[in-house]
C-alpha positions as a printed NumPy array, in Angstrom:
array([[ 53.889, 175.009, 298.493],
       [ 54.235, 171.487, 297.477],
       [ 57.602, 169.554, 298.761],
       [ 58.356, 168.86 , 294.816],
       [ 58.095, 172.201, 294.052],
       [ 60.49 , 173.439, 296.614],
       [ 62.865, 170.671, 295.626],
       [ 62.743, 171.76 , 292.06 ],
       [ 63.467, 175.126, 292.779],
       [ 66.496, 174.003, 294.891],
       [ 67.873, 171.694, 291.903],
       [ 67.36 , 174.97 , 289.6  ],
       [ 69.289, 177.355, 291.982],
       [ 72.257, 174.478, 292.387],
       [ 72.426, 173.849, 288.736],
       [ 73.114, 177.446, 288.171],
       [ 76.138, 177.119, 290.228],
       [ 77.708, 174.488, 287.78 ],
       [ 80.186, 175.874, 285.091],
       [ 80.682, 174.555, 281.762],
       [ 76.837, 173.337, 281.471],
       [ 73.626, 174.078, 279.839],
       [ 70.065, 173.218, 281.447],
       [ 66.707, 172.938, 280.585],
       [ 63.368, 172.061, 281.902],
       [ 61.028, 169.586, 280.348],
       [ 57.319, 170.485, 281.099],
       [ 55.367, 168.282, 278.526],
       [ 51.872, 167.64 , 279.341],
       [ 50.972, 165.598, 276.425],
       [ 54.317, 163.452, 275.923],
       [ 55.311, 161.311, 279.081],
       [ 58.086, 159.882, 280.321],
       [ 60.766, 162.312, 279.526],
       [ 63.014, 163.437, 282.277],
       [ 62.202, 166.792, 284.242],
       [ 65.764, 168.276, 283.752],
       [ 67.969, 167.851, 280.957],
       [ 71.235, 169.425, 280.044],
       [ 75.198, 169.115, 279.057],
       [ 78.16 , 169.503, 281.367],
       [ 81.625, 169.41 , 279.613],
       [ 79.807, 167.464, 276.692],
       [ 78.054, 165.027, 278.69 ],
       [ 74.34 , 164.81 , 278.26 ],
       [ 72.745, 165.011, 281.762],
       [ 69.116, 163.614, 282.436],
       [ 67.432, 163.993, 286.017],
       [ 64.257, 162.833, 286.897],
       [ 62.88 , 164.808, 289.918],
       [ 60.644, 163.366, 292.446],
       [ 59.268, 164.447, 295.857],
       [ 61.013, 161.139, 297.546],
       [ 62.753, 158.336, 296.783],
       [ 59.693, 156.086, 297.283],
       [ 57.283, 158.218, 294.801],
       [ 56.193, 156.368, 291.859],
       [ 58.754, 155.994, 288.71 ],
       [ 56.536, 155.115, 285.556],
       [ 57.841, 152.417, 283.518],
       [ 58.635, 154.548, 280.419],
       [ 60.341, 156.779, 282.719],
       [ 62.786, 154.086, 283.682],
       [ 63.011, 152.932, 280.114],
       [ 64.205, 156.472, 278.856],
       [ 66.715, 157.135, 281.387],
       [ 68.059, 153.64 , 280.734],
       [ 68.566, 154.305, 277.245],
       [ 70.082, 157.508, 277.934],
       [ 72.816, 155.704, 280.139],
       [ 73.158, 153.014, 277.439],
       [ 73.93 , 155.778, 274.903],
       [ 76.857, 157.232, 277.383],
       [ 74.616, 159.671, 279.029],
       [ 74.397, 160.419, 282.956],
       [ 70.542, 159.749, 283.788],
       [ 69.511, 159.543, 287.539],
       [ 66.184, 159.741, 289.524],
       [ 66.515, 162.396, 292.159],
       [ 65.274, 163.296, 295.285],
       [ 65.694, 165.438, 298.671],
       [ 67.241, 162.11 , 299.689],
       [ 69.958, 161.447, 297.2  ],
       [ 70.229, 165.354, 295.727],
       [ 73.536, 166.032, 297.508],
       [ 75.184, 163.049, 296.39 ],
       [ 73.97 , 163.395, 292.868],
       [ 74.99 , 167.096, 292.875],
       [ 78.641, 166.378, 293.859],
       [ 78.895, 163.853, 290.807],
       [ 77.673, 166.952, 288.723],
       [ 80.13 , 169.316, 290.487],
       [ 82.856, 166.819, 289.42 ],
       [ 81.398, 166.549, 285.859],
       [ 81.47 , 170.077, 285.592],
       [ 85.002, 170.808, 286.394],
       [ 87.662, 172.033, 284.168],
       [ 89.715, 169.275, 282.951],
       [ 93.587, 169.85 , 284.044]])
């Protein structure tokens, strides 16, 4: 099994653990550049571009769309096995109920 497929499965399993969220996988073949996972955590738009490793190619259109999401107030990151734990901690924090 491809490394990216194994990583995608891990991300999907972890995202299911988060409270106060909704997730969708984007698998468009005709339109390029959309993030692989989009969702909402406690009202904040989240976009994740999944890569097999941090050194994997990120297309200019992908970077552009992630930056536009950030500019609009969303959380958008390129995620790989190398940084997933750090990103997931951030997502867990965003999903927690406010006190």
